[in-house]
Amino acid sequence: MVVTERPPAAASPPSAAARTFRAGGLVVGLALLALMFLLSIWVGSKSIPFTSTWSVLWHNDGSTEAVIIHDLRIPRTLLGVVVGAALGLAGAVMQALTRNPLADPGLLGVNTGASAAVVSGIAFVGVTSVLGYIWFAFAGAAIASVVVYVLGSAGRSATPDRLVLAGSAVMAVLQAYIVGILLLMPETFNQFRFWNVGSLSGRKWDVFLQISPFVAVGVIIALLLARPLNVLALGDQTGKALGAHVGRTRVLGAVVVMLLCGAGTAAIGPVLFLGLAVPHAARMLVGPDQRWVLPYSMLLAPIALIGADVVGRVLNPPEELQAGIVVAFLGAPVFIALCRRRKLARL
């Protein structure tokens, strides 16, 4: 869905009190993230007292509890932090890049491209491991992003509307391909559905280490784009008049979305609503200034993802409800509540 808005007026410089509030909010967010981290390594299918969890967290004595915490729960939680930050930041960049408050990273075809590549890997190459899924998903996300950008900029410079329309067209084609493969090859569906639900379960240090460099590069570029994205919010013509490099900013923004969303989706599968709802919550707290929206989105999204993962573990023990399902179940009503309260937060 494309939303056309008037170019917003330039935001006035924040007061000292507003800057203090925003900085304090980041500190509170970091404290909440630390709390969720501790909950995530404490709560699980095997009950471990908190005192034992705290003890083996700092002293790996080789016990069964230490193995569970250091080899399973810590990498799972760190992966949740990295993937959550990547998806939240990608959503904020995508909404600023397209000046569309209903945009999420999937509009560039990243999620669908990753899914199509994973289905192809399972059906035609026989990939069965999570590590194998990662590289197929990453390649699919990258190829889909490039195709969308080429289609969106064919014949003239890329605009937000053209990119969104090109992304929608590519998504429709890839969705048809995925459905066709899954209907023709039921055994592929049995493997694909475990990746497609968005799960942190079973991910260990190898997955975390493989995606972290891509996320780190994406985060650095995204934070450097904060000021250009603020200028682009005034409109292309005004941005050019103020000295902004519109084309370069859009290309780098698309690269950021591909790196962050591609890495996150490759690691745990598609997670809906995180990249859509979290930037709205960030703008409600700090306004439309991307210098604050981007860090807040990068901080709030992992809190939500890890929280959903913890909730999924305690709802029906010892079975687990996948984090992607919990995020979608809780994210939809929260997003509707945000929209009803403030309508769509101004970009």
Coordinates of C-alpha atoms in Angstrom, one line a residue:
M1 CA 0.0 0.0 0.0
V2 CA 1.4 3.4 -1.0
V3 CA 0.7 6.4 1.2
T4 CA 1.4 9.8 -0.2
E5 CA 2.0 12.5 2.2
R6 CA 2.9 16.2 2.0
P7 CA 6.5 16.9 2.6
P8 CA 6.7 17.6 6.4
A9 CA 8.0 20.9 7.7
A10 CA 11.5 21.0 9.0
A11 CA 11.6 19.9 12.6
S12 CA 12.7 22.5 15.1
P13 CA 15.9 21.7 17.1
P14 CA 15.1 19.7 20.2
S15 CA 15.4 21.4 23.6
A16 CA 17.9 20.4 26.2
A17 CA 15.1 18.7 28.1
A18 CA 14.1 16.7 25.0
R19 CA 17.6 15.6 24.4
T20 CA 17.9 14.5 28.0
F21 CA 14.7 12.6 27.8
R22 CA 15.8 10.8 24.6
A23 CA 19.2 9.9 26.0
G24 CA 17.6 8.7 29.3
G25 CA 15.2 6.6 27.2
L26 CA 18.2 4.8 25.6
V27 CA 19.6 4.1 29.0
V28 CA 16.3 2.6 30.2
G29 CA 16.1 0.6 26.9
L30 CA 19.5 -0.8 27.5
A31 CA 18.5 -1.8 31.1
L32 CA 15.3 -3.5 29.7
L33 CA 17.4 -5.4 27.1
A34 CA 19.8 -6.6 29.9
L35 CA 16.8 -7.8 31.9
M36 CA 15.4 -9.7 28.9
F37 CA 18.8 -11.2 28.3
L38 CA 18.9 -12.6 31.8
L39 CA 15.3 -13.9 31.5
S40 CA 16.2 -15.6 28.2
I41 CA 19.2 -17.5 29.6
W42 CA 17.3 -18.4 32.8
V43 CA 13.9 -19.5 31.4
G44 CA 13.8 -22.7 29.3
S45 CA 12.4 -26.3 29.0
K46 CA 14.9 -27.4 31.7
S47 CA 14.3 -25.6 35.0
I48 CA 17.5 -24.1 36.4
P49 CA 17.4 -22.0 39.6
F50 CA 18.3 -18.3 39.1
T51 CA 21.2 -18.5 41.5
S52 CA 22.7 -21.4 39.6
T53 CA 22.1 -19.6 36.3
W54 CA 23.9 -16.5 37.6
S55 CA 26.7 -18.6 39.0
V56 CA 27.4 -20.6 35.8
L57 CA 27.0 -17.5 33.7
W58 CA 30.2 -16.2 35.0
H59 CA 31.9 -19.5 35.9
N60 CA 31.6 -22.3 33.3
D61 CA 32.2 -25.3 35.5
G62 CA 31.4 -27.9 32.8
S63 CA 28.2 -29.0 34.5
T64 CA 25.0 -29.9 32.6
E65 CA 23.5 -26.5 33.6
A66 CA 26.6 -24.7 32.3
V67 CA 26.5 -26.5 29.0
I68 CA 22.8 -25.6 28.5
I69 CA 23.4 -22.0 29.3
H70 CA 26.7 -21.4 27.4
D71 CA 26.1 -23.7 24.4
L72 CA 22.4 -23.2 23.9
R73 CA 20.8 -20.3 25.7
I74 CA 23.5 -17.6 25.4
P75 CA 24.0 -18.0 21.6
R76 CA 20.2 -18.2 21.1
T77 CA 19.8 -14.9 23.1
L78 CA 22.6 -13.1 21.4
L79 CA 21.2 -14.2 18.0
G80 CA 17.9 -12.7 19.1
V81 CA 19.6 -9.4 20.0
V82 CA 21.4 -9.2 16.6
V83 CA 18.4 -10.3 14.5
G84 CA 16.0 -8.1 16.4
A85 CA 18.3 -5.0 16.0
A86 CA 18.7 -5.8 12.4
L87 CA 15.0 -6.1 11.6
G88 CA 14.0 -3.1 13.7
L89 CA 16.7 -0.9 12.0
A90 CA 15.8 -2.2 8.6
G91 CA 12.2 -1.3 9.1
A92 CA 13.0 2.2 10.2
V93 CA 15.3 2.7 7.2
M94 CA 12.7 1.3 4.8
Q95 CA 10.0 3.6 6.1
A96 CA 12.3 6.7 5.9
L97 CA 13.6 5.6 2.5
T98 CA 10.1 5.2 1.0
R99 CA 8.5 7.9 3.1
N100 CA 5.8 5.3 3.7
P101 CA 4.7 4.7 7.3
L102 CA 3.2 1.3 6.2
A103 CA 6.5 0.1 4.6
D104 CA 8.4 -2.8 6.1
P105 CA 11.6 -4.5 4.8
G106 CA 9.6 -7.1 3.0
L107 CA 8.4 -4.5 0.5
L108 CA 11.8 -4.7 -1.3
G109 CA 11.2 -8.4 -1.8
V110 CA 13.9 -9.4 0.7
N111 CA 11.8 -11.8 2.7
T112 CA 10.2 -13.4 -0.3
G113 CA 13.5 -13.6 -2.1
A114 CA 15.0 -15.4 0.9
S115 CA 12.1 -17.8 1.1
A116 CA 12.2 -18.6 -2.6
A117 CA 15.9 -19.4 -2.4
V118 CA 15.4 -21.6 0.6
V119 CA 12.6 -23.5 -1.1
S120 CA 14.8 -24.0 -4.2
G121 CA 17.7 -25.2 -2.0
I122 CA 15.5 -27.7 -0.3
A123 CA 13.7 -28.9 -3.4
F124 CA 16.6 -29.0 -5.9
V125 CA 19.8 -29.2 -3.9
G126 CA 18.7 -31.2 -0.9
V127 CA 19.7 -28.7 1.7
T128 CA 18.5 -29.8 5.1
S129 CA 20.6 -27.8 7.7
V130 CA 20.1 -24.4 9.2
L131 CA 23.6 -23.3 8.0
G132 CA 22.7 -24.3 4.5
Y133 CA 19.5 -22.3 4.6
I134 CA 21.4 -19.2 5.7
W135 CA 23.5 -18.9 2.5
F136 CA 20.6 -19.7 0.2
A137 CA 18.4 -17.2 2.0
F138 CA 21.1 -14.5 1.9
A139 CA 21.6 -15.0 -1.8
G140 CA 17.9 -14.9 -2.5
A141 CA 17.5 -11.7 -0.5
A142 CA 20.4 -10.0 -2.3
I143 CA 19.2 -11.1 -5.8
A144 CA 15.6 -10.0 -5.1
S145 CA 16.8 -6.6 -3.7
V146 CA 18.9 -6.0 -6.8
V147 CA 16.1 -7.0 -9.2
V148 CA 13.6 -4.7 -7.4
Y149 CA 16.0 -1.7 -7.5
V150 CA 16.8 -2.3 -11.2
L151 CA 13.1 -2.5 -12.0
G152 CA 12.3 0.5 -9.8
S153 CA 15.0 2.7 -11.4
A154 CA 14.6 1.5 -15.1
G155 CA 14.5 4.5 -17.5
R156 CA 14.7 7.1 -14.7
S157 CA 15.9 7.6 -11.2
A158 CA 14.3 5.4 -8.5
T159 CA 11.5 7.0 -6.5
P160 CA 9.8 5.6 -3.4
D161 CA 6.6 4.7 -5.2
R162 CA 8.4 3.0 -8.1
L163 CA 10.5 0.9 -5.6
V164 CA 7.4 -0.2 -3.7
L165 CA 5.6 -1.1 -6.9
A166 CA 8.6 -3.0 -8.2
G167 CA 8.9 -4.8 -4.9
S168 CA 5.2 -5.7 -4.9
A169 CA 5.5 -7.2 -8.4
V170 CA 8.6 -9.2 -7.6
M171 CA 6.9 -10.5 -4.4
A172 CA 3.9 -11.6 -6.3
V173 CA 6.0 -13.6 -8.8
L174 CA 8.1 -15.2 -6.1
Q175 CA 5.1 -16.1 -4.0
A176 CA 3.6 -17.9 -6.9
Y177 CA 6.9 -19.7 -7.4
I178 CA 7.0 -20.7 -3.8
V179 CA 3.4 -21.9 -3.7
G180 CA 3.9 -23.9 -6.9
I181 CA 7.0 -25.7 -5.6
L182 CA 5.4 -26.5 -2.2
L183 CA 2.2 -27.9 -3.9
L184 CA 4.2 -30.0 -6.3
M185 CA 6.7 -31.3 -3.7
P186 CA 5.0 -31.9 -0.3
E187 CA 8.3 -33.2 1.2
T188 CA 9.8 -29.8 0.6
F189 CA 7.0 -28.2 2.5
N190 CA 7.7 -30.4 5.6
Q191 CA 11.2 -28.9 5.8
F192 CA 10.4 -25.4 4.7
R193 CA 7.7 -24.8 7.3
F194 CA 10.2 -25.2 10.2
W195 CA 12.4 -22.4 8.8
N196 CA 9.4 -20.2 7.7
V197 CA 7.9 -19.7 11.2
G198 CA 10.7 -17.5 12.5
S199 CA 12.4 -19.5 15.2
L200 CA 15.4 -18.9 17.5
S201 CA 15.3 -22.5 18.6
G202 CA 18.2 -24.7 17.7
R203 CA 20.4 -21.8 16.5
K204 CA 23.9 -21.9 18.0
W205 CA 27.2 -20.0 17.9
D206 CA 27.9 -20.9 14.2
V207 CA 24.7 -19.1 13.0
F208 CA 25.4 -16.1 15.2
L209 CA 29.0 -15.8 14.0
Q210 CA 28.1 -16.1 10.3
I211 CA 25.5 -13.3 10.2
S212 CA 27.1 -10.9 12.7
P213 CA 29.6 -9.3 10.2
F214 CA 26.8 -8.5 7.7
V215 CA 24.6 -7.0 10.4
A216 CA 27.6 -4.9 11.8
V217 CA 28.2 -3.4 8.3
G218 CA 24.5 -2.7 7.8
V219 CA 24.2 -1.0 11.2
I220 CA 27.2 1.3 10.6
I221 CA 25.9 2.4 7.2
A222 CA 22.4 2.9 8.5
L223 CA 23.5 5.1 11.4
L224 CA 25.6 7.2 8.9
L225 CA 22.5 7.7 6.8
A226 CA 20.5 9.3 9.6
R227 CA 21.1 12.9 8.5
P228 CA 20.6 12.2 4.8
L229 CA 17.3 10.5 5.6
N230 CA 16.2 13.5 7.6
V231 CA 16.8 15.7 4.6
L232 CA 15.0 13.3 2.2
A233 CA 11.9 13.5 4.5
L234 CA 11.5 17.1 3.2
G235 CA 11.1 15.8 -0.4
D236 CA 13.5 15.1 -3.2
Q237 CA 13.6 18.6 -4.6
T238 CA 14.1 20.2 -1.2
G239 CA 16.7 17.6 -0.3
K240 CA 18.7 18.3 -3.5
A241 CA 18.4 22.0 -2.8
L242 CA 19.9 21.4 0.6
G243 CA 22.8 19.4 -0.9
A244 CA 21.6 15.9 -0.3
H245 CA 22.7 13.1 -2.7
V246 CA 19.3 11.6 -3.2
G247 CA 20.3 8.7 -5.5
R248 CA 23.3 7.7 -3.4
T249 CA 21.2 7.8 -0.2
R250 CA 18.6 5.5 -1.8
V251 CA 21.2 3.0 -3.1
L252 CA 22.9 2.9 0.3
G253 CA 19.5 2.6 2.0
A254 CA 18.6 -0.4 -0.2
V255 CA 21.9 -2.0 0.6
V256 CA 21.3 -1.5 4.3
V257 CA 17.8 -3.2 4.1
M258 CA 19.3 -6.0 2.1
L259 CA 22.1 -6.6 4.6
L260 CA 20.1 -6.3 7.7
C261 CA 16.8 -8.0 6.7
G262 CA 18.7 -10.5 4.6
A263 CA 20.9 -11.6 7.5
G264 CA 18.0 -11.6 10.0
T265 CA 15.7 -13.6 7.8
A266 CA 18.4 -16.0 6.8
A267 CA 19.2 -16.8 10.4
I268 CA 15.7 -17.4 11.8
G269 CA 13.2 -17.1 9.0
P270 CA 10.7 -14.4 8.2
V271 CA 9.4 -12.4 11.3
L272 CA 6.4 -10.2 10.5
F273 CA 5.4 -6.9 12.2
L274 CA 8.8 -6.3 14.0
G275 CA 10.1 -4.1 11.2
L276 CA 6.7 -2.4 10.8
A277 CA 5.5 -1.7 14.4
V278 CA 8.8 -1.0 16.2
P279 CA 9.7 2.1 14.2
H280 CA 6.2 3.5 14.9
A281 CA 6.8 3.0 18.6
A282 CA 10.2 4.7 18.3
R283 CA 8.7 7.7 16.5
M284 CA 6.0 8.0 19.3
L285 CA 8.8 8.3 21.8
V286 CA 11.3 10.5 20.1
G287 CA 9.6 12.1 17.1
P288 CA 10.6 11.9 13.4
D289 CA 14.3 12.7 13.8
Q290 CA 16.1 9.7 12.3
R291 CA 19.2 10.3 14.5
W292 CA 17.0 9.1 17.4
V293 CA 14.5 6.8 15.5
L294 CA 17.2 4.5 14.2
P295 CA 18.9 3.8 17.6
Y296 CA 15.6 3.4 19.3
S297 CA 14.4 1.0 16.7
M298 CA 17.6 -0.9 17.0
L299 CA 17.1 -1.2 20.8
L300 CA 13.3 -1.8 21.0
A301 CA 13.1 -4.6 18.4
P302 CA 15.5 -7.1 20.2
I303 CA 13.6 -6.4 23.4
A304 CA 10.4 -7.4 21.6
L305 CA 11.9 -10.4 19.9
I306 CA 13.6 -11.9 23.0
G307 CA 10.5 -11.2 25.0
A308 CA 8.4 -13.1 22.4
D309 CA 10.9 -15.9 22.5
V310 CA 10.6 -16.1 26.3
V311 CA 6.8 -16.0 26.2
G312 CA 6.8 -18.8 23.7
R313 CA 8.9 -21.0 26.0
V314 CA 6.5 -20.6 29.0
L315 CA 3.1 -20.9 27.4
N316 CA 3.2 -24.7 26.9
P317 CA 6.3 -26.3 28.5
P318 CA 8.2 -28.3 27.5
E319 CA 7.0 -27.5 24.0
E320 CA 7.9 -24.1 22.5
L321 CA 5.9 -21.7 20.5
Q322 CA 8.1 -20.1 17.9
A323 CA 9.1 -16.5 18.4
G324 CA 7.9 -15.4 14.9
I325 CA 4.4 -16.7 15.8
V326 CA 4.3 -14.9 19.1
V327 CA 5.5 -11.7 17.5
A328 CA 2.8 -11.9 14.8
F329 CA 0.1 -12.7 17.4
L330 CA 1.1 -9.8 19.7
G331 CA 2.3 -7.4 17.1
A332 CA -0.9 -7.1 15.1
P333 CA -3.1 -5.7 18.0
V334 CA -0.2 -3.6 19.3
F335 CA 0.2 -2.0 15.9
I336 CA -3.5 -1.4 15.6
A337 CA -3.5 0.2 19.0
L338 CA -0.6 2.5 18.0
C339 CA -2.4 3.5 14.8
R340 CA -5.7 4.2 16.7
R341 CA -3.9 6.3 19.3
R342 CA -1.8 8.5 17.2
K343 CA -2.9 7.4 13.7
L344 CA 0.3 7.0 11.7
A345 CA 3.2 8.6 13.4
R346 CA 4.7 11.3 11.2
L347 CA 7.8 10.3 9.3

